[in-house]
PDB file of C-alpha atoms in Angstrom:
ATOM      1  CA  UNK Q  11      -2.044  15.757  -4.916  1.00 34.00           C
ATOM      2  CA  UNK Q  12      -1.231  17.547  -2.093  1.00 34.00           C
ATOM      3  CA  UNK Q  13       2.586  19.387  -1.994  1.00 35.00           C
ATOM      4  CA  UNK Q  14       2.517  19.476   1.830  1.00 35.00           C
ATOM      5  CA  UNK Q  15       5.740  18.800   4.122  1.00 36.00           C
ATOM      6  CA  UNK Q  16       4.856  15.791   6.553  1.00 39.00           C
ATOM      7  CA  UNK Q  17       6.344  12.558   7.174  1.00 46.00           C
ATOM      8  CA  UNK Q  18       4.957   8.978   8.742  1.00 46.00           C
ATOM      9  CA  UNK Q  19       6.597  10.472  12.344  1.00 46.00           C
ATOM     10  CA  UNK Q  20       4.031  12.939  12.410  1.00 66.00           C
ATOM     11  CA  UNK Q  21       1.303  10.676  12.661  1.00 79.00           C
ATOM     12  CA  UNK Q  22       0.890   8.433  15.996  1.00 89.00           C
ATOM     13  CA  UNK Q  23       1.685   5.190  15.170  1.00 95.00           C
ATOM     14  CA  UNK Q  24      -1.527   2.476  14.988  1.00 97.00           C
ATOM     15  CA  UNK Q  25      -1.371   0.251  18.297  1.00 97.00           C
ATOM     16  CA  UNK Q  26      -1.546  -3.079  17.981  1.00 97.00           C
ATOM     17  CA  UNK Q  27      -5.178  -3.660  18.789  1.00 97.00           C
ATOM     18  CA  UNK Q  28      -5.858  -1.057  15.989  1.00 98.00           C
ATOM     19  CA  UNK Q  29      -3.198  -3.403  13.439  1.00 98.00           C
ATOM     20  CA  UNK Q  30      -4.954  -6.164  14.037  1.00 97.00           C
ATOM     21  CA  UNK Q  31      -8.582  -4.619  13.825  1.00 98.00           C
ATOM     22  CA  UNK Q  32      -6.930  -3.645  10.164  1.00 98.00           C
ATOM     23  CA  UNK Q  33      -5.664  -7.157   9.188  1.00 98.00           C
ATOM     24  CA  UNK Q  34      -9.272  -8.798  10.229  1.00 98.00           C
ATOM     25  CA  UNK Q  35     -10.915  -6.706   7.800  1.00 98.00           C
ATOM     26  CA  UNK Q  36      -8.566  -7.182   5.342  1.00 98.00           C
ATOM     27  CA  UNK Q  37      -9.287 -10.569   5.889  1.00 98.00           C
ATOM     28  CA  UNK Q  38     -13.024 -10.596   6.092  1.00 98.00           C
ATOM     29  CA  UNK Q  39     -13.697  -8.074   3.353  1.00 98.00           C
ATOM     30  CA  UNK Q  40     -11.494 -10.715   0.990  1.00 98.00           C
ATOM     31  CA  UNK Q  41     -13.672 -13.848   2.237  1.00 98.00           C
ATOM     32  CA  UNK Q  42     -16.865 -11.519   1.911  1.00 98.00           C
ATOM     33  CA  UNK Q  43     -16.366 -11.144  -1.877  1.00 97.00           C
ATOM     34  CA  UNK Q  44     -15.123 -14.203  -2.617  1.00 97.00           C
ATOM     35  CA  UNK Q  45     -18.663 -16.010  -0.533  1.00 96.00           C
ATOM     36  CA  UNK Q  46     -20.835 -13.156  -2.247  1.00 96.00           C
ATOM     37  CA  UNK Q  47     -21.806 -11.140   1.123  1.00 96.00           C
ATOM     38  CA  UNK Q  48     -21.334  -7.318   2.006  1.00 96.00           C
ATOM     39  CA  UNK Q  49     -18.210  -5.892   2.953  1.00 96.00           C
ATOM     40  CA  UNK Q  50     -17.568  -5.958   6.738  1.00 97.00           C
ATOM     41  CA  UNK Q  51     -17.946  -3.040   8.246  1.00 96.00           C
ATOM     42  CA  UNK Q  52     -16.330  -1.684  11.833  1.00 96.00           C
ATOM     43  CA  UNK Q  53     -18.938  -0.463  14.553  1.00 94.00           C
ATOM     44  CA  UNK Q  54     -17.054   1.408  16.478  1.00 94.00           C
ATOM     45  CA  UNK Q  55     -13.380   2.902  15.104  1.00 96.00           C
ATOM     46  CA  UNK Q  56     -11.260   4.513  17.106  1.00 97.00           C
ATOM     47  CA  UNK Q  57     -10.002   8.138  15.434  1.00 96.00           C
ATOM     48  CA  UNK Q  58      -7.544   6.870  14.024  1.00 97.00           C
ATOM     49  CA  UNK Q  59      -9.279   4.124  12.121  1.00 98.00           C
ATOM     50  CA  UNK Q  60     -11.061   7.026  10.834  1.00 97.00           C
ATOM     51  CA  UNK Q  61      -8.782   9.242   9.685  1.00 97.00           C
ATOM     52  CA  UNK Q  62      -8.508   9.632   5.923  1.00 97.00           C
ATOM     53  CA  UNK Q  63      -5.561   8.317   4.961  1.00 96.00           C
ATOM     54  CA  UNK Q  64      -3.789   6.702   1.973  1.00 97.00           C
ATOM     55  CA  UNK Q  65      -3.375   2.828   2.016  1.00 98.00           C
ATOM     56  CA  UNK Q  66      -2.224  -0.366   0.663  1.00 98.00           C
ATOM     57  CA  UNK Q  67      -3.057  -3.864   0.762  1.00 98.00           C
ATOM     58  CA  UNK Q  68       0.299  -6.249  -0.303  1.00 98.00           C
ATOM     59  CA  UNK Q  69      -0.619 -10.335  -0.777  1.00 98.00           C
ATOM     60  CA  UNK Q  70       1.838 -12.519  -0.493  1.00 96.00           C
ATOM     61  CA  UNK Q  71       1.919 -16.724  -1.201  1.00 96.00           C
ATOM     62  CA  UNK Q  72       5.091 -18.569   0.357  1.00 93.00           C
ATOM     63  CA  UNK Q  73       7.019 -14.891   0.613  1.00 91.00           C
ATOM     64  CA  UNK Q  74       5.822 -14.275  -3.071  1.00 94.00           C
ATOM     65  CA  UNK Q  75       3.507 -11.328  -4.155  1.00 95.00           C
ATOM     66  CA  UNK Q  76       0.380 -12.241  -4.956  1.00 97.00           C
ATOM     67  CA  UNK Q  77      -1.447  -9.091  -5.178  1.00 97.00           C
ATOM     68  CA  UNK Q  78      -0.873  -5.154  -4.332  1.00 97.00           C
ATOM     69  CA  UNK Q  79      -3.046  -2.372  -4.691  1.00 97.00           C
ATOM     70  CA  UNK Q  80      -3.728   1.023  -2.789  1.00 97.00           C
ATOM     71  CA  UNK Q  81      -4.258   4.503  -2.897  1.00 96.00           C
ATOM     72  CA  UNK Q  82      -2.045   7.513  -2.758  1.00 95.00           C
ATOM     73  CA  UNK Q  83      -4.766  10.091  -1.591  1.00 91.00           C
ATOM     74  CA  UNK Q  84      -6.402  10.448   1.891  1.00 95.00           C
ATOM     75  CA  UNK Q  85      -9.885   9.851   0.829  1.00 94.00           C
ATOM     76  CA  UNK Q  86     -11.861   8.231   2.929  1.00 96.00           C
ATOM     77  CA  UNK Q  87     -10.896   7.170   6.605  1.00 98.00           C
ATOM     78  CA  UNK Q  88      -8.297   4.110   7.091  1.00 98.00           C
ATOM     79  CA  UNK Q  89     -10.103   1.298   8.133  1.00 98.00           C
ATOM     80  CA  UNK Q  90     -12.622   1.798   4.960  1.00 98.00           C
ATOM     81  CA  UNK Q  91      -9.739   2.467   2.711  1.00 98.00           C
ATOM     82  CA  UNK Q  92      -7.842  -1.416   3.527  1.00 98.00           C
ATOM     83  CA  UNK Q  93     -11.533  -3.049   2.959  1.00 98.00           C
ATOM     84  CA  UNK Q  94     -11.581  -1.478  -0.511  1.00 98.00           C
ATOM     85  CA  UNK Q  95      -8.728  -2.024  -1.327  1.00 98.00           C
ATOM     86  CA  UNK Q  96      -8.115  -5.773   0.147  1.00 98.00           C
ATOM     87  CA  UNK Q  97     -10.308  -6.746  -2.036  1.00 98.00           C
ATOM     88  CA  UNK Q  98      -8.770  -5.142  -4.912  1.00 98.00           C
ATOM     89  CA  UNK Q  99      -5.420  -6.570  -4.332  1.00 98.00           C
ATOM     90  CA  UNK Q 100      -7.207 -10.271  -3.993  1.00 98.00           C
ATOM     91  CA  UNK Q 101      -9.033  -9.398  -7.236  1.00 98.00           C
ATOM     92  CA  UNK Q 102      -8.108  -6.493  -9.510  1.00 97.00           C
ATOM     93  CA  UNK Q 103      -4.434  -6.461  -9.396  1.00 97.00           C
ATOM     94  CA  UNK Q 104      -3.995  -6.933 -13.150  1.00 96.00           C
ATOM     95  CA  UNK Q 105      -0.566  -8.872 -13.106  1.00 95.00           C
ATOM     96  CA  UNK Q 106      -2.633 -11.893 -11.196  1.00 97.00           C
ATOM     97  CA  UNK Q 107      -5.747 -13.787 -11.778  1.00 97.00           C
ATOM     98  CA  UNK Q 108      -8.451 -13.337  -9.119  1.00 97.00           C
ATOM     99  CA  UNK Q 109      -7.732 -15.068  -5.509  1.00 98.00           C
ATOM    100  CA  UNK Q 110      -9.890 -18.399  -5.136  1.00 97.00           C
ATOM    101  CA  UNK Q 111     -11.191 -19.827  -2.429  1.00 97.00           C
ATOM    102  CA  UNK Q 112      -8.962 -22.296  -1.426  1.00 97.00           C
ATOM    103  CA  UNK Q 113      -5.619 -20.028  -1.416  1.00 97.00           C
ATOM    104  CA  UNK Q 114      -7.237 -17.485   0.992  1.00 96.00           C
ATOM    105  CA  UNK Q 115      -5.970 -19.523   3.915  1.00 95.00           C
ATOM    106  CA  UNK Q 116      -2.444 -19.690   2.826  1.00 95.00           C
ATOM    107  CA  UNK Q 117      -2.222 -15.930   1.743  1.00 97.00           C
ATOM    108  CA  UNK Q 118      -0.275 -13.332   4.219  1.00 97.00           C
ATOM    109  CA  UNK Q 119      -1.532  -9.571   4.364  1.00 98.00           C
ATOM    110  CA  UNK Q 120       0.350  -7.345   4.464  1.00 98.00           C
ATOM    111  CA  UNK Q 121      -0.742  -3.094   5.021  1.00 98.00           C
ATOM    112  CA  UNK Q 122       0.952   0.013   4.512  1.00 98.00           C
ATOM    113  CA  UNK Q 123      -0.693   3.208   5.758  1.00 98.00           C
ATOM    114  CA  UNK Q 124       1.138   6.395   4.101  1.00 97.00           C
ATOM    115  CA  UNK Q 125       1.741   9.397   5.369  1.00 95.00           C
ATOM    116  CA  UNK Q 126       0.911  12.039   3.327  1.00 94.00           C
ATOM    117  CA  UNK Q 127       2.868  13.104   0.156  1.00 95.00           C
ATOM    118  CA  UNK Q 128       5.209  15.756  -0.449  1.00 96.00           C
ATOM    119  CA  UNK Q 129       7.172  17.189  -2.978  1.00 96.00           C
ATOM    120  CA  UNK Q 130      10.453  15.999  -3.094  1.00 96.00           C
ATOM    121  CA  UNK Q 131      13.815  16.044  -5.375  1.00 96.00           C
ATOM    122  CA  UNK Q 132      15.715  13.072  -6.311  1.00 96.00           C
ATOM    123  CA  UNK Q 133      18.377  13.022  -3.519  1.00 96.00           C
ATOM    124  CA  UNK Q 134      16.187  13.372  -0.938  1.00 97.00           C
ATOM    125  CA  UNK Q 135      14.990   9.557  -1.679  1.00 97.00           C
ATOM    126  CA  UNK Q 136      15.786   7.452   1.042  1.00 97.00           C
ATOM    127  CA  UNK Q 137      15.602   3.820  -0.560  1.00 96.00           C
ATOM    128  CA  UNK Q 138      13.494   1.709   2.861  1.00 95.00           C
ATOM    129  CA  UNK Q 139      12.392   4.819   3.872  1.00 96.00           C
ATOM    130  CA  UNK Q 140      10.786   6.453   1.451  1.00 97.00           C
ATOM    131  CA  UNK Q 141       8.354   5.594  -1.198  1.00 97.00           C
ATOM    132  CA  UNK Q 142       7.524   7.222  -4.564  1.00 97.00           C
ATOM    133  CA  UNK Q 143       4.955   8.260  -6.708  1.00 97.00           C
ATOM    134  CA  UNK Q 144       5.796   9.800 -10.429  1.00 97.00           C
ATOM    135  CA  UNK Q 145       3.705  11.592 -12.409  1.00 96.00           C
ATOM    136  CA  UNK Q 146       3.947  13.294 -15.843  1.00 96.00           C
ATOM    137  CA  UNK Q 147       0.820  13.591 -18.022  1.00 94.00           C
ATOM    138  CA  UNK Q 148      -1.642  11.214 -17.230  1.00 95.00           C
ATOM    139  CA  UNK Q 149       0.955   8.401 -16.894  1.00 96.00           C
ATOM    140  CA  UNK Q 150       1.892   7.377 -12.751  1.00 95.00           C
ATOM    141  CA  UNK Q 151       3.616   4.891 -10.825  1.00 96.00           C
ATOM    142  CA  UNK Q 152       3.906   3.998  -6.971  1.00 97.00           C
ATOM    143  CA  UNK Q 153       6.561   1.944  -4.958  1.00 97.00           C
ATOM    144  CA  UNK Q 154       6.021   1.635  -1.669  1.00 97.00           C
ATOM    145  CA  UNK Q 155       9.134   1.705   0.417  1.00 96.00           C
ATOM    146  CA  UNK Q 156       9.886  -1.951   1.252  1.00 95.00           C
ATOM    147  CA  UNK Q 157       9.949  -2.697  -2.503  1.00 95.00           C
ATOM    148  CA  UNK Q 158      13.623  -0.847  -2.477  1.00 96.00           C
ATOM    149  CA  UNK Q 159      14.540  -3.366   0.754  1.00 95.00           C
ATOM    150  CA  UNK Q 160      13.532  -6.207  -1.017  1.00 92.00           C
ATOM    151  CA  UNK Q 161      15.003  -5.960  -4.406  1.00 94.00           C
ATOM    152  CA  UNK Q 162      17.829  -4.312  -2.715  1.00 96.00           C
ATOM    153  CA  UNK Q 163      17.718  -1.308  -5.069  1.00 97.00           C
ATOM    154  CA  UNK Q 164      20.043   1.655  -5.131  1.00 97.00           C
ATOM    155  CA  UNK Q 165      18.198   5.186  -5.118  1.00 97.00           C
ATOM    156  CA  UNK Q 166      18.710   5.745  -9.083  1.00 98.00           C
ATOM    157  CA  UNK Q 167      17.253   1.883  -9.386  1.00 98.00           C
ATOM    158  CA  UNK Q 168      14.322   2.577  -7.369  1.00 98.00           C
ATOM    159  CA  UNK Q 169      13.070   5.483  -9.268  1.00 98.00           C
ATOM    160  CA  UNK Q 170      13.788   4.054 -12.688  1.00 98.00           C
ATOM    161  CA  UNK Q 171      11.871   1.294 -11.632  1.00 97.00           C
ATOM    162  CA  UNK Q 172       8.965   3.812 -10.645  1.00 98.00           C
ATOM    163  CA  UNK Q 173       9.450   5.261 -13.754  1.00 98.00           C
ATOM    164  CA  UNK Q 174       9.367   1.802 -15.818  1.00 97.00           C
ATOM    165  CA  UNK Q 175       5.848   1.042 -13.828  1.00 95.00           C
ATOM    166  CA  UNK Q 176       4.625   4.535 -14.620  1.00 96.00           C
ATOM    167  CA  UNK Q 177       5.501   3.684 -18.378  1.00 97.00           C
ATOM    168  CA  UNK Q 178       7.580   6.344 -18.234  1.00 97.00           C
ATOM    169  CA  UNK Q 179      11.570   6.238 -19.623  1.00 97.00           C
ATOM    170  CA  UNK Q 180      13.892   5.248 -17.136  1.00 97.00           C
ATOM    171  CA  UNK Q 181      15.925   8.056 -16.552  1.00 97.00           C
ATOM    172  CA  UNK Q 182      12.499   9.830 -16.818  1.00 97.00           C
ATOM    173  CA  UNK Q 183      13.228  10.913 -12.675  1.00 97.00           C
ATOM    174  CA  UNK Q 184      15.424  13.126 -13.913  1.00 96.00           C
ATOM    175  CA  UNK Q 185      13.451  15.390 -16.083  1.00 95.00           C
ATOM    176  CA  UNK Q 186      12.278  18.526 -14.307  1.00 93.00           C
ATOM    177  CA  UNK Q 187       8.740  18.186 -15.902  1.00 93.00           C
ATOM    178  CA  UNK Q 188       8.242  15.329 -13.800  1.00 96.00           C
ATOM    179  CA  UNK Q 189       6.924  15.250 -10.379  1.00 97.00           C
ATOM    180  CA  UNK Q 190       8.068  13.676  -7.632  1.00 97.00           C
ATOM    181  CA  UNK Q 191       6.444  12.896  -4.673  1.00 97.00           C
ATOM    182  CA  UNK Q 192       7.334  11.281  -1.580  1.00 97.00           C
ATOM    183  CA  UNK Q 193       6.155   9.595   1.762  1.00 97.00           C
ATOM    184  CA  UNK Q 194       6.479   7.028   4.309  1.00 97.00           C
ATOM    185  CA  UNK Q 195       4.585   4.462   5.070  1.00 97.00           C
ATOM    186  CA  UNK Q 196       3.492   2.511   8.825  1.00 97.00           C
ATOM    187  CA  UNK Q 197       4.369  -1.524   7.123  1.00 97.00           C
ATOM    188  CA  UNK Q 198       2.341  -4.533   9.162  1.00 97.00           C
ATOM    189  CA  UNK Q 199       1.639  -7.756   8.297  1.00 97.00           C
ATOM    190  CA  UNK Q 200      -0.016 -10.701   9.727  1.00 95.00           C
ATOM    191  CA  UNK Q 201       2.185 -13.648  11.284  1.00 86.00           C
ATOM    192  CA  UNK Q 202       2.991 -16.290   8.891  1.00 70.00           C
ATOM    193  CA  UNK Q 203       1.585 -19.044   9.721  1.00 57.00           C
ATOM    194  CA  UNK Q 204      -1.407 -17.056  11.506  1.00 52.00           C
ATOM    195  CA  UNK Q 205      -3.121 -16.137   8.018  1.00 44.00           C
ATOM    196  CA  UNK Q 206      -6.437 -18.237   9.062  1.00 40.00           C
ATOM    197  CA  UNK Q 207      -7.159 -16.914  12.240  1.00 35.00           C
ATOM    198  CA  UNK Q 208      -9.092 -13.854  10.969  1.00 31.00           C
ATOM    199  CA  UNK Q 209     -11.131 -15.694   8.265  1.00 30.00           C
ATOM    200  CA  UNK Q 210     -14.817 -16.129   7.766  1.00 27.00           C
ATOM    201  CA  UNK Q 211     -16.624 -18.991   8.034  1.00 23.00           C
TER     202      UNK Q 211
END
């Protein structure tokens, strides 16, 4: 992991043809598994599209989670990064059984693209601004920043909560042998109500 100062206002932000570009493969790369084809795949990205960057895919049911997975690390450039890991969140995500067929039309996606981590100390968390990622050992855990907005979770909550997903101890953020990292994260989602447009036939 890298240890490198940046934040989300660093990066240029995606434009809106480039969000939506984002969400339609999202989209498409869920339908894909689900009907047994290849993974969609973008002709002609623009540089940002192919930046590496870190990135995760949120589903959500009626406001509900429904699926969330992502990765920390800039890998492998953006737009391949949300088709990966789309169709994780619609069918890995552990805490849910795989997405069928019929919910794909009522299921909002939402992305996060992260900036890229840095070390940080406990008082420089910024719950709604800032997500996490512990680490001791082998054992991590990630919140992304919105999860603080939605729970409506303190700073000390929000990392004990990290801490509880990294099967860590709760107070666990306060143990110099743990590291903490930090970053921001660009948040878009499709319109409710607008979750079919993007589908496959």
């Amino acid at each position: 992991m890298t240890d490198e100062s940046s934040d989300i206002g660093e990066q240029q932000p995606l434009s809106p043809a480039e969000r939506r570009i984002l969400l339609r493969l999202a989209r498409e790369s869920i339908a894909a598994n689900i009907e047994r084809r290849s993974p969609p795949v973008l002709a002609d990205p623009t540089d940002a599209l192919l930046r590496p960057s870190g990135a995760f895919v949120t589903l959500l049911q009626s406001g509900q989670l429904r699926g969330c997975i992502g990765t920390v690390q800039p890998q492998q450039p953006l737009w391949i990064a949300v088709v990966r890991m789309a169709a994780a969140a619609a069918f890995d995500d552990p805490r849910f059984p795989p997405l069928q067929a019929e919910e794909l039309a009522h299921t909002q996606i939402e992305i996060s693209r992260l900036s890229p981590l840095r070390r940080g100390l406990p008082e420089d968390v910024v719950p709604g601004r800032h997500g996490v990622c512990i680490a001791r050992g082998d054992r991590r855990g990630v919140l992304l920043p919105q999860v603080a907005t939605t729970y409506g979770w303190d700073r000390e909550t929000f990392l004990s909560q990290c801490c509880l997903k990294a099967g860590l101890p709760l107070d666990a953020w306060r143990d110099p042998d743990t590291a903490l990292l930090l970053f921001e994260a660009e948040v878009f989602a499709e319109e409710p109500g607008s979750e079919v447009d993007g589908a496959c036939g």
